[in-house]
Structures are given as C-alpha cells and as structure tokens.
XYZ file of C-alpha atoms in Angstrom:
374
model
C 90.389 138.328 59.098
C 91.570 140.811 56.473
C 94.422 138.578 54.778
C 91.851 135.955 54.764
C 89.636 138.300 52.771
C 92.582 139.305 50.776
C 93.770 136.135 49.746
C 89.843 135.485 48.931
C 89.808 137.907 46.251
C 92.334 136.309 43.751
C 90.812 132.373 43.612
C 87.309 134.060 43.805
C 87.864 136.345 40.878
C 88.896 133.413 38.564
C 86.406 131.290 39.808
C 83.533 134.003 38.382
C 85.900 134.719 35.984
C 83.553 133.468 33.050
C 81.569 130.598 34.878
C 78.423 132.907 35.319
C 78.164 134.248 31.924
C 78.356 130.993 29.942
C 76.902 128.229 32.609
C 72.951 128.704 32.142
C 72.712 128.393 28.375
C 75.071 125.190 28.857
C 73.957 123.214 31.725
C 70.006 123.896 30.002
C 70.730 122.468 26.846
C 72.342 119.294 28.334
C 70.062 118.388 31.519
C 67.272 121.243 31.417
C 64.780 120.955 34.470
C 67.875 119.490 36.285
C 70.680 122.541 35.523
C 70.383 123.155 39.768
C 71.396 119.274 40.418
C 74.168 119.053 37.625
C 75.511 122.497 38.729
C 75.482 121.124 42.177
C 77.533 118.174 41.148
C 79.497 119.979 39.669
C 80.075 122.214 42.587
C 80.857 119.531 44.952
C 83.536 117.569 42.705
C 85.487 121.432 42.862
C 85.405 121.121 46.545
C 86.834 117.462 46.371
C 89.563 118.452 44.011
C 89.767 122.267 46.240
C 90.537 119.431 49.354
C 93.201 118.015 47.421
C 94.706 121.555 46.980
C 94.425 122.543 50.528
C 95.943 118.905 51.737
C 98.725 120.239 49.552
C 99.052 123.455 51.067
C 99.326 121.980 53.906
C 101.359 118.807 53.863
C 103.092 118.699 50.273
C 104.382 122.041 50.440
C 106.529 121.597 53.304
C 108.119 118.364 51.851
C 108.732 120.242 48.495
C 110.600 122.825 50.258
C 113.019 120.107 52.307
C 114.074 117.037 50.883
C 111.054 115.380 48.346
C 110.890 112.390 46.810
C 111.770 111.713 43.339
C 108.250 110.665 42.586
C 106.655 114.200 44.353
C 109.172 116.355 42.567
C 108.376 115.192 39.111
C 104.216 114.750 39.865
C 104.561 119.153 40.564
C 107.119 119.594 38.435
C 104.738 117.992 35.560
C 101.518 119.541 36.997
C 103.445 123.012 36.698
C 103.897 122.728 33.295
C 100.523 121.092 32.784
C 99.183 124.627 34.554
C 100.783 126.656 31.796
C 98.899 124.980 29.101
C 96.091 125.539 30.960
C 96.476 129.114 31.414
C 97.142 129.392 27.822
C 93.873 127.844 26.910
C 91.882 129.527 29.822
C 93.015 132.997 28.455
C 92.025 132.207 24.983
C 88.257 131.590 26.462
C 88.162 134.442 28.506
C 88.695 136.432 25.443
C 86.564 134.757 23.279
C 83.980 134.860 26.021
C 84.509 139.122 26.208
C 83.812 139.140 22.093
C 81.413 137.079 21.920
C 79.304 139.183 25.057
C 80.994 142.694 23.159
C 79.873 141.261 19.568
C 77.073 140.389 20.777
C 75.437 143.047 21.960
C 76.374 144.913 18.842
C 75.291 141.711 16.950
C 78.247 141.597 15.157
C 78.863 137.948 16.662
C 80.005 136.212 13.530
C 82.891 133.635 14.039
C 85.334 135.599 11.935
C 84.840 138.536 14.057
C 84.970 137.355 17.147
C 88.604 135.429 16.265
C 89.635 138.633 14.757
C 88.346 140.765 18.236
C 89.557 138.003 20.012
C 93.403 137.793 18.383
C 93.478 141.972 18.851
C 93.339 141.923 22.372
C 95.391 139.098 23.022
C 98.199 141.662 20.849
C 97.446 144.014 22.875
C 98.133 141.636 25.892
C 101.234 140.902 23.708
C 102.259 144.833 23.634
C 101.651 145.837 27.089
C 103.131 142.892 28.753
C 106.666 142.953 26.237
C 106.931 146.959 26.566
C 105.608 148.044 30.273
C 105.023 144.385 31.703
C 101.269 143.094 32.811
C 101.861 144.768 36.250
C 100.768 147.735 35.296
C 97.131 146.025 34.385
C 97.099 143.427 37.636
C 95.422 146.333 39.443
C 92.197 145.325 37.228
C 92.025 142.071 38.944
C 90.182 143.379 42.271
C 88.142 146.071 40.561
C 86.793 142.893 37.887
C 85.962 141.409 41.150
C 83.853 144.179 42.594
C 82.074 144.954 39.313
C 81.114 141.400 38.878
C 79.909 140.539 41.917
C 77.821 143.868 41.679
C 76.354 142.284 38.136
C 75.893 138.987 39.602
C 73.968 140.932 42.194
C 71.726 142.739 39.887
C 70.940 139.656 37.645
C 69.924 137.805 40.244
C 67.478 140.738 41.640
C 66.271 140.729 38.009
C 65.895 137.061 37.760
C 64.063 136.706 40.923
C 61.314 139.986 40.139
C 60.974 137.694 36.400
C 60.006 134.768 38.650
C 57.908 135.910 40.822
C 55.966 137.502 38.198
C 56.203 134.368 36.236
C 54.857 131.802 39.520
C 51.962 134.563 40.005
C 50.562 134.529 36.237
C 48.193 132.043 34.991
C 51.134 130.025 32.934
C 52.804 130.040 36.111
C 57.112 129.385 35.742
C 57.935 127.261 33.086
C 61.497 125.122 32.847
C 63.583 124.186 30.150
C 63.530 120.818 28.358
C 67.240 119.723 27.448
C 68.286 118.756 24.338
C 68.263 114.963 22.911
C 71.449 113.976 24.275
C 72.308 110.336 24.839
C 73.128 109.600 28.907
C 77.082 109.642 28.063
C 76.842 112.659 26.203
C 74.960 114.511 29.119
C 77.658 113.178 31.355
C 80.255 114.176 28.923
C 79.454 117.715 28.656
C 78.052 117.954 32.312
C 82.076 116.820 33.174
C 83.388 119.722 29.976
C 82.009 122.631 32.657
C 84.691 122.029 35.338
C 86.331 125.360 33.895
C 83.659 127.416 35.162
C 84.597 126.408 39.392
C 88.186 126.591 38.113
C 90.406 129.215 39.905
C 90.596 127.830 43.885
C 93.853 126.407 43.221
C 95.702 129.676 43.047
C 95.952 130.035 46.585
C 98.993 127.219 45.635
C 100.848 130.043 44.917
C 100.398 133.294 46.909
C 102.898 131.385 49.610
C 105.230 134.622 49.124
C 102.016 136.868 50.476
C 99.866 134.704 52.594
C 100.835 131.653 55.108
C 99.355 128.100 54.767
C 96.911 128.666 57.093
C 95.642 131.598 55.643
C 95.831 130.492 52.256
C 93.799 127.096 52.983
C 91.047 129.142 54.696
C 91.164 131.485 51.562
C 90.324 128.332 49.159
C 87.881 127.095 51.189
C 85.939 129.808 51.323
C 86.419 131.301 47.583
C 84.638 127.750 46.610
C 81.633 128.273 49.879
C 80.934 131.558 48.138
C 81.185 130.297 44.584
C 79.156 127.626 45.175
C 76.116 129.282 46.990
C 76.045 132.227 44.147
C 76.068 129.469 41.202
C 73.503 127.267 42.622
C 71.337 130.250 43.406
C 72.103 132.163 40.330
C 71.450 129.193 37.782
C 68.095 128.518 39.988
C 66.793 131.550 39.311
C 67.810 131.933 35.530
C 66.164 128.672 34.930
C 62.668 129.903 34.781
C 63.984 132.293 31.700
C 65.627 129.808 29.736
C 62.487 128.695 27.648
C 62.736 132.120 26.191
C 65.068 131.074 24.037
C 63.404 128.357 22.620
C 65.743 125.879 22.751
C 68.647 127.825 20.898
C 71.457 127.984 23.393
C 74.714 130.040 22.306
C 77.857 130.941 24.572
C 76.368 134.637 24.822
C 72.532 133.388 25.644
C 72.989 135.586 28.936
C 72.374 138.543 27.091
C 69.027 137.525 26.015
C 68.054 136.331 28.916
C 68.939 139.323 30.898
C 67.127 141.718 28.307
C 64.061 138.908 29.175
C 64.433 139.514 32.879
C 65.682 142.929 33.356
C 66.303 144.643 29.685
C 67.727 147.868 31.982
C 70.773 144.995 33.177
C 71.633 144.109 29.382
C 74.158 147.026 28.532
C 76.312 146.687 32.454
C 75.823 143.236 31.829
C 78.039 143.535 28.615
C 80.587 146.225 30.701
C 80.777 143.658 32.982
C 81.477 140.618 30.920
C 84.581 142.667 29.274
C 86.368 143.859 32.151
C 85.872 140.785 34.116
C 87.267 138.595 30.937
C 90.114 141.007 29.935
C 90.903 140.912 33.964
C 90.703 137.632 34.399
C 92.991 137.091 31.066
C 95.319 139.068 32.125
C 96.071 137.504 35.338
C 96.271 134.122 33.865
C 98.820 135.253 30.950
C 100.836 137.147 34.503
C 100.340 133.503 36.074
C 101.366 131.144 33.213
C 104.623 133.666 32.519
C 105.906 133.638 36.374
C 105.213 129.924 35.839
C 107.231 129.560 32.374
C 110.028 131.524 34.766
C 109.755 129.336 37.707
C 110.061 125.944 35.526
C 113.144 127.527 33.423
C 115.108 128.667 36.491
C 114.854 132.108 35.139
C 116.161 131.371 31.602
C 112.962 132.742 29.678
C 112.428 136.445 30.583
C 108.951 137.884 31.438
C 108.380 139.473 28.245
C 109.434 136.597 26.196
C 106.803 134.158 28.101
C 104.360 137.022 27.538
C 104.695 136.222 23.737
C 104.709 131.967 24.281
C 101.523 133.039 25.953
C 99.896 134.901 23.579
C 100.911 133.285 20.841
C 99.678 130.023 21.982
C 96.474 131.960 23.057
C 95.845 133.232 19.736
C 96.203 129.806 17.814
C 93.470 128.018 19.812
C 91.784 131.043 19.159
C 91.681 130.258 15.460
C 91.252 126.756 16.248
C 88.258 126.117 18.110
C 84.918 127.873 19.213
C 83.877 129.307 22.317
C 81.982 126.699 23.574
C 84.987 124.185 22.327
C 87.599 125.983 24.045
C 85.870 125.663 27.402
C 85.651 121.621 27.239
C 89.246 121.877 26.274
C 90.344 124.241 29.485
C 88.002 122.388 31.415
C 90.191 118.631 30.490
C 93.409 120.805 30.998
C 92.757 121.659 34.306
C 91.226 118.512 35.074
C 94.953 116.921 34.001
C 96.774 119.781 36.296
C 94.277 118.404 39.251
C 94.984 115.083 39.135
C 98.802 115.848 38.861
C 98.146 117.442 41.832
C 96.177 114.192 43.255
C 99.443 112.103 42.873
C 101.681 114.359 44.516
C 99.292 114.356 47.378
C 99.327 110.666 46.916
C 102.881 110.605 47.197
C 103.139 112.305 50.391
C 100.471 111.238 52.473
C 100.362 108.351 55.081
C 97.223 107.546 55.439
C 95.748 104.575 53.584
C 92.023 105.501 53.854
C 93.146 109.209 52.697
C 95.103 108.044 49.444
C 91.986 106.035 48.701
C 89.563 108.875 48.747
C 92.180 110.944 46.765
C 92.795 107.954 44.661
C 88.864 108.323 43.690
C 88.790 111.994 43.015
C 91.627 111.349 41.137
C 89.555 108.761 38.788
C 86.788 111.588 38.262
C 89.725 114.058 37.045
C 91.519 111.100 34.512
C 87.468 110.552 33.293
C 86.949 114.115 33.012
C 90.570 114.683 30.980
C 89.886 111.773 28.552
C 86.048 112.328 28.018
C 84.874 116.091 28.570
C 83.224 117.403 25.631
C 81.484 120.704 24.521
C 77.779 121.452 24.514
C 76.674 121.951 20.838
C-alpha cells in the first residue's frame, strides 16, 4: 500500500497544483448555477484521457522498450516533445497564478507587476537550477502537497459554515448567474479548463521508482481523489460566488475566502505560493529530464533549465493569467491525444481503438478550440 501512496503524491500534487485556486471564479462566469455539472464533465473527460495513460502503462510501454513500430515510436517520440512545451507553458501559469494570489493580497495586482513578480522567480528558478540544480528544491513537492490539501480542507469547512448560515437566513443560498456567453463560447472555455485535472499522466514516468502496476493504481486514484475534492469544493464555493457581483478575476478566491472565512484569507495566500512555486519547480525538473531524454544527453541539465525558463518567461510577457491557462490547457490536450495514437497503434482490439479513437476527437476539439474565460 505505501508505494501506491507514494506514487499518489506526485500526479496528485500537480493535479491541485493550481486547479483549486483559479476553477470557481472560471467555471461561474461561463455556466453559473451549473459550475458542479461542467466541473463534473470536466472531471470525467480526465479520467477518459487518465484510461488512455494507464492502457499505456500497461501495454505501450512494454512494446516501446522491445521492438516498436515505426508509427508508435514517432506518436511518443512527438508527444515527448509536445510535453516539454507544455511544461514550459504550465510553469509560466503556476507563477503567474502565485503573483497574482501574492499581489493580490497586497493589492498590488497590476499586470506589470505581476509579469515583473512573475519573470523574478522564474530567474530565480533560472539561478538555482544552473548553479546547485532543482534537486535541492524537489523536496518542496510533498510538503506543497500537505499544505494544500490542509487549505483545501479549511476552505471547504469555511465554505460549508457560509452555507449553512446562508440556507438558514431568510434570503436563503443564492447561485451565480453566468455571463452572456454564446453556447460555443461556454463550450469553448468549459473545454480551456482541462489544465486544472492536468497532472495524472506523470505516473508515465516514475517507471525507474514504481512498477506498472503500481503506477496505474497510483493514476487512478490521484484522479478518484481529485475528482471528489473538486466537485465538492466548487459545490460549496458556489453559494459565495454572487459576492462578487459578477466580476470574476484569476485571484477571485481570495475574496471569496475573506466572504466565507476572512481568518482563511492570509494561509490561503501561503498556500497558493508554495503550492505554485512547488508545483513550478517540478515541471521546469520534468520538462529538463525530458529535453535530456529526447537529446540523448546532448543538452545538459542546467542548459535545459535556461530553455525552460526562458521560454517560461516570454509567455509570461505574452499573455494573461487567465490566457495562459487556455493555452496549457490546448497543450496538454495535444500531448494527450499523441498519447491516444500511440495507444492506437498498439492495441488489438477494434471496439477499444474506437473508444480511444473518440476521446481522441474531444482532445483534437479541445487543442483547436479551447479558449480563456474573459
């Protein structure tokens, strides 16, 4: 049972890595009433595509490592370059997520500032990783675990106490209304969330600490867990929402905590740093042992470390917050459904290459069409 729990840790971490702190405001604006049915949606395409992964695990893995065919080797050799990118862009949110929360509660959240915030931190990134190597930091991984399953914890105590109060007074709970959005674009930005149930494909690659078995039991239950604490959590915030009066921003979790539980707003803000600096860091250690895997060992650690950053900090100065995460969410949404046709390519069942076949659809929709709330 422990490895299980142990190779939990790491696809649950960047799951919550900065799905709970941004999902409310956005899911509200775009369907409001409905946030616990799109969320759910939302939940149960990850598990689809988390399928796909553990099929892999299972059955492409062991053909990758023998003899593959030409069409296999090139689908994972694309998808692990297509993973980099995404771990670029997925580090530039988290950090832009951790000013934005820091900024925030300082409210100092101006768009120059938070790039500026943003850019130091990926340096530093930059400085650690080139002079002592992002090692030393991976350590913050587990601890950015703990902590924000502890906040989640709290927030949704807080939430709960706010409802109850709320379903017991004469105005009784009142929900959101969304904003006017057009059907497609609801769909459109509903599909730009994926990012936030990202993170259950990196039991793909703890193979050198965990067998298959162990590993597919690990992703399975990372996204059981996930999905229980969104649905539950974004249920509960719902009844808050109205508060802000229809003015939904990337760090609207603030307010609505200092609504709920004002005691909850300061950890909240701990929590939201160390989780996104944690999370960043493991995706800059992930995208650099992938730049070294995909080079045969040409481009040292420290030199990825600096592709990384550097790629991180120019879609920093390129998009917003809320921008960045429909762009992650299409890049990992092109990763998945390079990992759709190498399960494609190896499988031998006709009914199961049609069912991957349609996931697959969802992913190439989602890559082309995701867009950001506004």
């Amino acid at each position: 049972m422990k490895p299980v729990v142990d190779a939990t840790s790491a696809p649950l971490s960047s799951i919550f890595g900065s799905g709970f702190l941004i999902i409310v405001p956005v899911l509200a604006g775009a369907v409001g009433a409905y946030s616990v049915l799109a969320m759910a949606g939302v939940c149960a395409l990850a598990f689809a595509v988390g399928s796909v992964n553990r099929f892999n695990i299972k059955h492409a893995e062991p053909v990758l490592a023998s003899k593959p065919g030409e069409a296999t080797l090139s689908f994972e050799r694309c998808s692990d370059l297509a993973l980099v990118f995404a771990y670029v862009i997925s580090v530039s949110l988290y950090l832009h997520i951790l000013s934005s929360f820091v900024l925030g509660g300082l409210h100092a959240d101006t768009e120059l500032n938070e790039n500026l915030m943003t850019t130091a931190v990926i340096a530093l990134i930059m400085v650690i990783g080139v002079t002592k190597g992002l090692k030393v930091l991976s350590v913050l991984e587990r601890w950015g675990l703990y902590i924000t399953l502890l906040i989640i914890s709290l927030l949704l105590f807080g939430f709960a106490s706010y409802d109850w109060t709320a379903w017991q007074s004469a105005s009784g709970i009142i929900l959101p209304k969304a904003l006017k959005y057009t059907s497609w674009e609801v769909l459109t930005i509903v599909a730009g969330t994926l990012i936030v149930v990202q993170g259950f494909e990196t039991t793909r690659y703890l193979g050198g600490s965990f067998d298959a078995e162990t590993r597919v039991r690990a992703s399975r239950w990372s996204q059981i867990i996930s999905t229980a604490v969104y649905l539950i959590f974004v249920a509960l915030a719902l009844p808050v929402v109205h508060t802000l009066n229809g003015k939904y921003d990337d760090n609207s979790l603030i307010t609505l905590t200092g609504v709920a539980a004002s005691a909850l707003a300061v950890p909240l803000i701990v929590a939201a740093a160390l989780s996104q600096f944690s999370a960043a860091v493991a995706d800059t250690l992930a995208a650099t042992g992938n730049l070294q895997e995909t080079t045969h060992g040409h481009l040292k650690s420290n030199w990825g470390c600096v592709l990384v950053g550097g790629g991180a900090i120019a879609l920093t100065w390129s998009a917003s917050t809320l921008e960045i995460v429909a762009i992650a969410s299409r890049a990992f949404a092109f990763y998945y459904l390079l990992q759709c046709f190498v399960a494609i390519s190896v499988s031998k069942s006709v009914i199961q290459r049609a069912g991957i076949a349609v996931v697959a659809l969802v992913l190439a929709f989602i890559t082309v069409f995701a867009v950001p709330a506004s």
